[in-house]
Amino acid sequence: MTELLFQRDSYIQDFNAVVTQVDPDNNAIILDRSAFYPGGGGQLPDSGTIKSGDSILQVKRARKAGPEILHIIEGEFEAPQIGEQVHGQLDWERRYQLMRTHTAMHILCGVIFRDYGASVTGGSMEPMSGRMDFEFETMRKELVEEIEAAINIEVNNARPLRVDILPREEAFQIPDLIRTKINLLPEGITEVRVVEIEGLDLQADGGTHVHNTSEVGQIEIPDYKSKGKINKRIYVRLTS
Ligand SMILES: [Zn+2]
């Protein structure tokens, strides 16, 4: 079982770990602990390197496999020994961009729910841009500017983010979480990771976020699309 370092501290850029398995079928290495985010919840998996002895292995991407994280290596490599200590290093520029983008998406969710009562149904992101789908019947072109202004106010408000890992029962008591479809979580899950933008948004979420909305910087809404009477897709872009 891999200890998921990113769950409690999203700012870990590099870390020491011990090799627990080598998986030749997936050209992958498994470690006892990892800061590599394996993807999920609309956030892309991390890439980076693992230094083993004198060789630096390129991690193409991380991937979840049950309780483990596979670090999928680019090309052929000499397998490290089980029990060997290695050093992992994230492609931090890309990951930090993804953290800022992910937090921008939660700002958008929070503002749209607060101001229009519309719930999010899904989303995806790239570094510095993303899109989110809402059940937002009243969305129209004229609102783009209004929403853009409102989300940038929340960036400037410099709201702190908080991450908590709560027992399932406790998480289910939080009314704000119900609207983000927490009830869809599988039966077997006993803990729920909760990401809160203080005073704005609260979601069950496994992703990595910045500590404060001010780190996101200016957000633009370059476009939106109607995906039917109810469903609307809103695009966001970070400008710097
Ligand atoms: Zn999220």
Short mmCIF file of C-alpha atoms and ligand atoms in Angstrom, two decimals:
data_model
loop_
_atom_site.label_atom_id
_atom_site.label_comp_id
_atom_site.label_asym_id
_atom_site.label_seq_id
_atom_site.Cartn_x
_atom_site.Cartn_y
_atom_site.Cartn_z
CA MET A 1 0.00 0.00 0.00
CA THR A 2 1.44 3.36 -1.06
CA GLU A 3 1.25 6.21 1.44
CA LEU A 4 -0.35 9.10 -0.47
CA LEU A 5 1.80 12.09 0.51
CA PHE A 6 -0.14 14.54 -1.71
CA GLN A 7 -3.35 13.93 0.23
CA ARG A 8 -2.13 15.77 3.30
CA ASP A 9 0.46 18.08 1.74
CA SER A 10 0.02 19.11 -1.88
CA TYR A 11 3.23 21.18 -1.84
CA ILE A 12 5.65 18.23 -1.60
CA GLN A 13 7.75 18.46 -4.77
CA ASP A 14 10.28 15.74 -4.02
CA PHE A 15 10.55 12.89 -1.53
CA ASN A 16 12.52 9.82 -0.50
CA ALA A 17 10.82 6.45 -0.73
CA VAL A 18 11.57 2.74 -0.75
CA VAL A 19 10.86 0.47 -3.74
CA THR A 20 8.27 -2.16 -2.76
CA GLN A 21 7.54 -3.71 -6.18
CA VAL A 22 8.58 -3.59 -9.79
CA ASP A 23 5.76 -4.21 -12.25
CA PRO A 24 7.18 -5.27 -15.64
CA ASP A 25 3.73 -5.59 -17.27
CA ASN A 26 3.10 -1.88 -16.77
CA ASN A 27 6.77 -0.85 -17.00
CA ALA A 28 6.21 0.62 -13.55
CA ILE A 29 7.74 1.01 -10.09
CA ILE A 30 5.75 0.93 -6.85
CA LEU A 31 6.99 2.79 -3.77
CA ASP A 32 6.05 2.75 -0.08
CA ARG A 33 5.12 6.45 -0.28
CA SER A 34 4.57 8.90 -3.12
CA ALA A 35 3.79 12.54 -3.86
CA PHE A 36 2.81 11.71 -7.46
CA TYR A 37 -0.90 12.38 -7.99
CA PRO A 38 -2.34 9.44 -9.95
CA GLY A 39 -5.11 11.39 -11.69
CA GLY A 40 -8.81 11.51 -10.91
CA GLY A 41 -11.62 13.97 -10.22
CA GLY A 42 -10.81 15.77 -13.46
CA GLN A 43 -7.16 16.40 -12.50
CA LEU A 44 -4.45 14.89 -14.71
CA PRO A 45 -1.80 12.55 -13.26
CA ASP A 46 1.66 13.86 -12.40
CA SER A 47 4.86 13.22 -14.29
CA GLY A 48 8.46 13.66 -13.13
CA THR A 49 11.51 11.54 -12.31
CA ILE A 50 12.69 8.82 -9.95
CA LYS A 51 16.39 8.75 -9.15
CA SER A 52 17.64 5.25 -8.50
CA GLY A 53 21.37 5.00 -7.83
CA ASP A 54 23.06 6.86 -10.67
CA SER A 55 20.17 6.62 -13.09
CA ILE A 56 17.31 9.04 -13.46
CA LEU A 57 14.11 7.36 -14.64
CA GLN A 58 11.47 9.44 -16.39
CA VAL A 59 8.02 8.95 -14.86
CA LYS A 60 5.65 9.32 -17.81
CA ARG A 61 2.67 9.45 -15.48
CA ALA A 62 1.39 8.01 -12.21
CA ARG A 63 -1.65 5.76 -12.07
CA LYS A 64 -3.76 4.29 -9.28
CA ALA A 65 -3.89 0.50 -9.07
CA GLY A 66 -5.92 -0.54 -6.01
CA PRO A 67 -4.09 0.75 -2.92
CA GLU A 68 -0.85 1.31 -4.87
CA ILE A 69 0.44 4.04 -7.14
CA LEU A 70 2.16 2.87 -10.29
CA HIS A 71 4.96 5.13 -11.48
CA ILE A 72 4.99 4.33 -15.18
CA ILE A 73 8.49 4.69 -16.58
CA GLU A 74 9.33 5.97 -20.05
CA GLY A 75 11.30 3.41 -22.08
CA GLU A 76 13.39 0.47 -20.91
CA PHE A 77 15.06 0.72 -17.54
CA GLU A 78 17.20 -1.28 -15.20
CA ALA A 79 14.86 -2.30 -12.39
CA PRO A 80 15.86 -1.04 -8.96
CA GLN A 81 16.13 -3.58 -6.12
CA ILE A 82 13.17 -4.12 -3.81
CA GLY A 83 13.99 -2.25 -0.61
CA GLU A 84 16.23 0.25 -2.40
CA GLN A 85 15.82 3.88 -1.43
CA VAL A 86 15.03 6.20 -4.35
CA HIS A 87 14.25 9.88 -4.75
CA GLY A 88 11.09 11.07 -6.50
CA GLN A 89 10.80 14.50 -8.08
CA LEU A 90 7.60 15.93 -9.58
CA ASP A 91 7.42 18.04 -12.70
CA TRP A 92 6.53 20.82 -10.30
CA GLU A 93 5.82 23.63 -12.77
CA ARG A 94 3.10 21.55 -14.41
CA ARG A 95 1.72 20.22 -11.11
CA TYR A 96 1.54 23.69 -9.54
CA GLN A 97 -0.31 24.93 -12.63
CA LEU A 98 -2.75 22.03 -12.19
CA MET A 99 -3.22 22.92 -8.50
CA ARG A 100 -4.02 26.53 -9.38
CA THR A 101 -6.37 25.40 -12.14
CA HIS A 102 -8.12 22.90 -9.86
CA THR A 103 -8.69 25.54 -7.20
CA ALA A 104 -10.00 27.91 -9.92
CA MET A 105 -12.59 25.27 -10.80
CA HIS A 106 -13.74 25.05 -7.18
CA ILE A 107 -13.99 28.86 -7.00
CA LEU A 108 -16.23 28.70 -10.09
CA CYS A 109 -18.38 25.93 -8.52
CA GLY A 110 -18.74 27.87 -5.28
CA VAL A 111 -19.66 31.15 -6.99
CA ILE A 112 -22.14 29.56 -9.39
CA PHE A 113 -23.88 27.68 -6.61
CA ARG A 114 -23.96 30.72 -4.31
CA ASP A 115 -25.16 33.19 -6.96
CA TYR A 116 -27.36 31.03 -9.20
CA GLY A 117 -28.05 27.83 -7.22
CA ALA A 118 -26.63 25.70 -10.05
CA SER A 119 -24.87 22.40 -9.29
CA VAL A 120 -21.82 21.04 -11.01
CA THR A 121 -22.06 17.70 -12.83
CA GLY A 122 -18.50 17.20 -14.04
CA GLY A 123 -15.37 18.78 -15.39
CA SER A 124 -11.87 18.34 -16.69
CA MET A 125 -8.71 20.37 -16.73
CA GLU A 126 -5.36 20.91 -18.38
CA PRO A 127 -2.59 22.99 -16.84
CA MET A 128 -3.97 26.59 -16.85
CA SER A 129 -7.37 25.84 -18.43
CA GLY A 130 -10.43 23.75 -17.81
CA ARG A 131 -14.14 23.31 -18.32
CA MET A 132 -17.01 22.53 -16.00
CA ASP A 133 -20.53 21.33 -16.64
CA PHE A 134 -23.45 22.66 -14.62
CA GLU A 135 -27.17 22.08 -14.32
CA PHE A 136 -27.68 25.76 -15.05
CA GLU A 137 -30.82 26.40 -17.04
CA THR A 138 -30.65 30.20 -16.74
CA MET A 139 -27.05 30.49 -18.03
CA ARG A 140 -26.79 32.92 -20.93
CA LYS A 141 -24.15 34.99 -22.68
CA GLU A 142 -24.87 38.10 -20.60
CA LEU A 143 -23.86 36.28 -17.42
CA VAL A 144 -20.30 35.51 -18.58
CA GLU A 145 -18.96 38.90 -17.53
CA GLU A 146 -20.83 38.85 -14.25
CA ILE A 147 -19.47 35.38 -13.35
CA GLU A 148 -15.96 36.33 -14.42
CA ALA A 149 -16.05 39.40 -12.16
CA ALA A 150 -17.43 37.38 -9.23
CA ILE A 151 -14.76 34.65 -9.42
CA ASN A 152 -11.96 37.21 -9.60
CA ILE A 153 -13.34 38.92 -6.50
CA GLU A 154 -12.92 35.57 -4.70
CA VAL A 155 -9.32 35.35 -5.97
CA ASN A 156 -8.68 38.84 -4.58
CA ASN A 157 -10.45 37.97 -1.32
CA ALA A 158 -7.51 35.60 -0.68
CA ARG A 159 -9.65 32.90 0.89
CA PRO A 160 -7.69 30.11 2.63
CA LEU A 161 -8.25 26.48 1.63
CA ARG A 162 -8.51 23.64 4.12
CA VAL A 163 -8.20 19.92 3.54
CA ASP A 164 -9.62 17.44 6.06
CA ILE A 165 -9.96 13.70 6.04
CA LEU A 166 -13.21 12.87 7.87
CA PRO A 167 -14.90 9.65 8.90
CA ARG A 168 -17.68 8.87 6.43
CA GLU A 169 -20.45 9.39 9.01
CA GLU A 170 -19.16 12.82 9.94
CA ALA A 171 -18.83 13.91 6.29
CA PHE A 172 -22.40 12.85 5.61
CA GLN A 173 -23.61 15.28 8.29
CA ILE A 174 -22.30 18.29 6.34
CA PRO A 175 -25.20 19.78 4.35
CA ASP A 176 -22.90 21.47 1.77
CA LEU A 177 -21.48 18.12 0.77
CA ILE A 178 -24.85 16.63 -0.12
CA ARG A 179 -25.18 18.86 -3.18
CA THR A 180 -21.90 17.63 -4.61
CA LYS A 181 -23.37 14.15 -4.73
CA ILE A 182 -21.36 12.71 -1.84
CA ASN A 183 -24.09 10.05 -1.64
CA LEU A 184 -22.63 8.55 -4.82
CA LEU A 185 -19.49 7.51 -2.90
CA PRO A 186 -19.09 3.73 -2.85
CA GLU A 187 -20.30 1.87 0.28
CA GLY A 188 -16.86 0.61 1.32
CA ILE A 189 -15.27 4.04 1.69
CA THR A 190 -14.80 4.81 5.38
CA GLU A 191 -13.06 8.19 5.11
CA VAL A 192 -13.90 11.19 2.99
CA ARG A 193 -11.36 13.80 2.00
CA VAL A 194 -12.96 17.22 2.08
CA VAL A 195 -11.59 20.36 0.40
CA GLU A 196 -12.97 23.67 1.67
CA ILE A 197 -12.50 27.17 0.31
CA GLU A 198 -13.34 29.04 3.48
CA GLY A 199 -16.73 30.69 3.21
CA LEU A 200 -17.24 29.71 -0.42
CA ASP A 201 -17.10 26.03 -1.33
CA LEU A 202 -16.90 22.60 0.25
CA GLN A 203 -16.46 19.39 -1.72
CA ALA A 204 -15.47 15.79 -1.31
CA ASP A 205 -12.35 15.79 -3.45
CA GLY A 206 -9.14 13.81 -3.87
CA GLY A 207 -7.18 16.42 -5.82
CA THR A 208 -4.35 18.80 -5.02
CA HIS A 209 -5.05 22.46 -4.32
CA VAL A 210 -3.21 25.67 -3.48
CA HIS A 211 -3.32 27.08 0.08
CA ASN A 212 -5.08 30.33 -0.81
CA THR A 213 -7.28 31.53 -3.68
CA SER A 214 -4.87 34.43 -4.28
CA GLU A 215 -2.35 31.92 -5.69
CA VAL A 216 -4.70 31.20 -8.60
CA GLY A 217 -4.30 34.67 -10.12
CA GLN A 218 -6.60 36.25 -12.70
CA ILE A 219 -9.21 33.91 -14.23
CA GLU A 220 -10.93 34.40 -17.59
CA ILE A 221 -14.05 32.79 -18.96
CA PRO A 222 -13.23 32.60 -22.67
CA ASP A 223 -16.38 30.73 -23.66
CA TYR A 224 -19.43 28.78 -22.62
CA LYS A 225 -21.55 26.26 -24.46
CA SER A 226 -25.10 25.09 -24.18
CA LYS A 227 -25.26 21.31 -23.90
CA GLY A 228 -29.06 21.25 -23.88
CA LYS A 229 -31.85 23.06 -22.06
CA ILE A 230 -30.40 22.47 -18.60
CA ASN A 231 -26.75 21.57 -19.05
CA LYS A 232 -24.20 24.30 -19.69
CA ARG A 233 -20.44 24.02 -20.09
CA ILE A 234 -18.26 26.88 -18.84
CA TYR A 235 -14.61 27.26 -19.86
CA VAL A 236 -11.97 28.90 -17.67
CA ARG A 237 -8.41 30.02 -18.32
CA LEU A 238 -5.68 31.26 -16.01
CA THR A 239 -3.86 34.22 -17.47
CA SER A 240 -0.47 34.15 -15.74
ZN ZN B 1 -12.08 19.08 -7.45
#
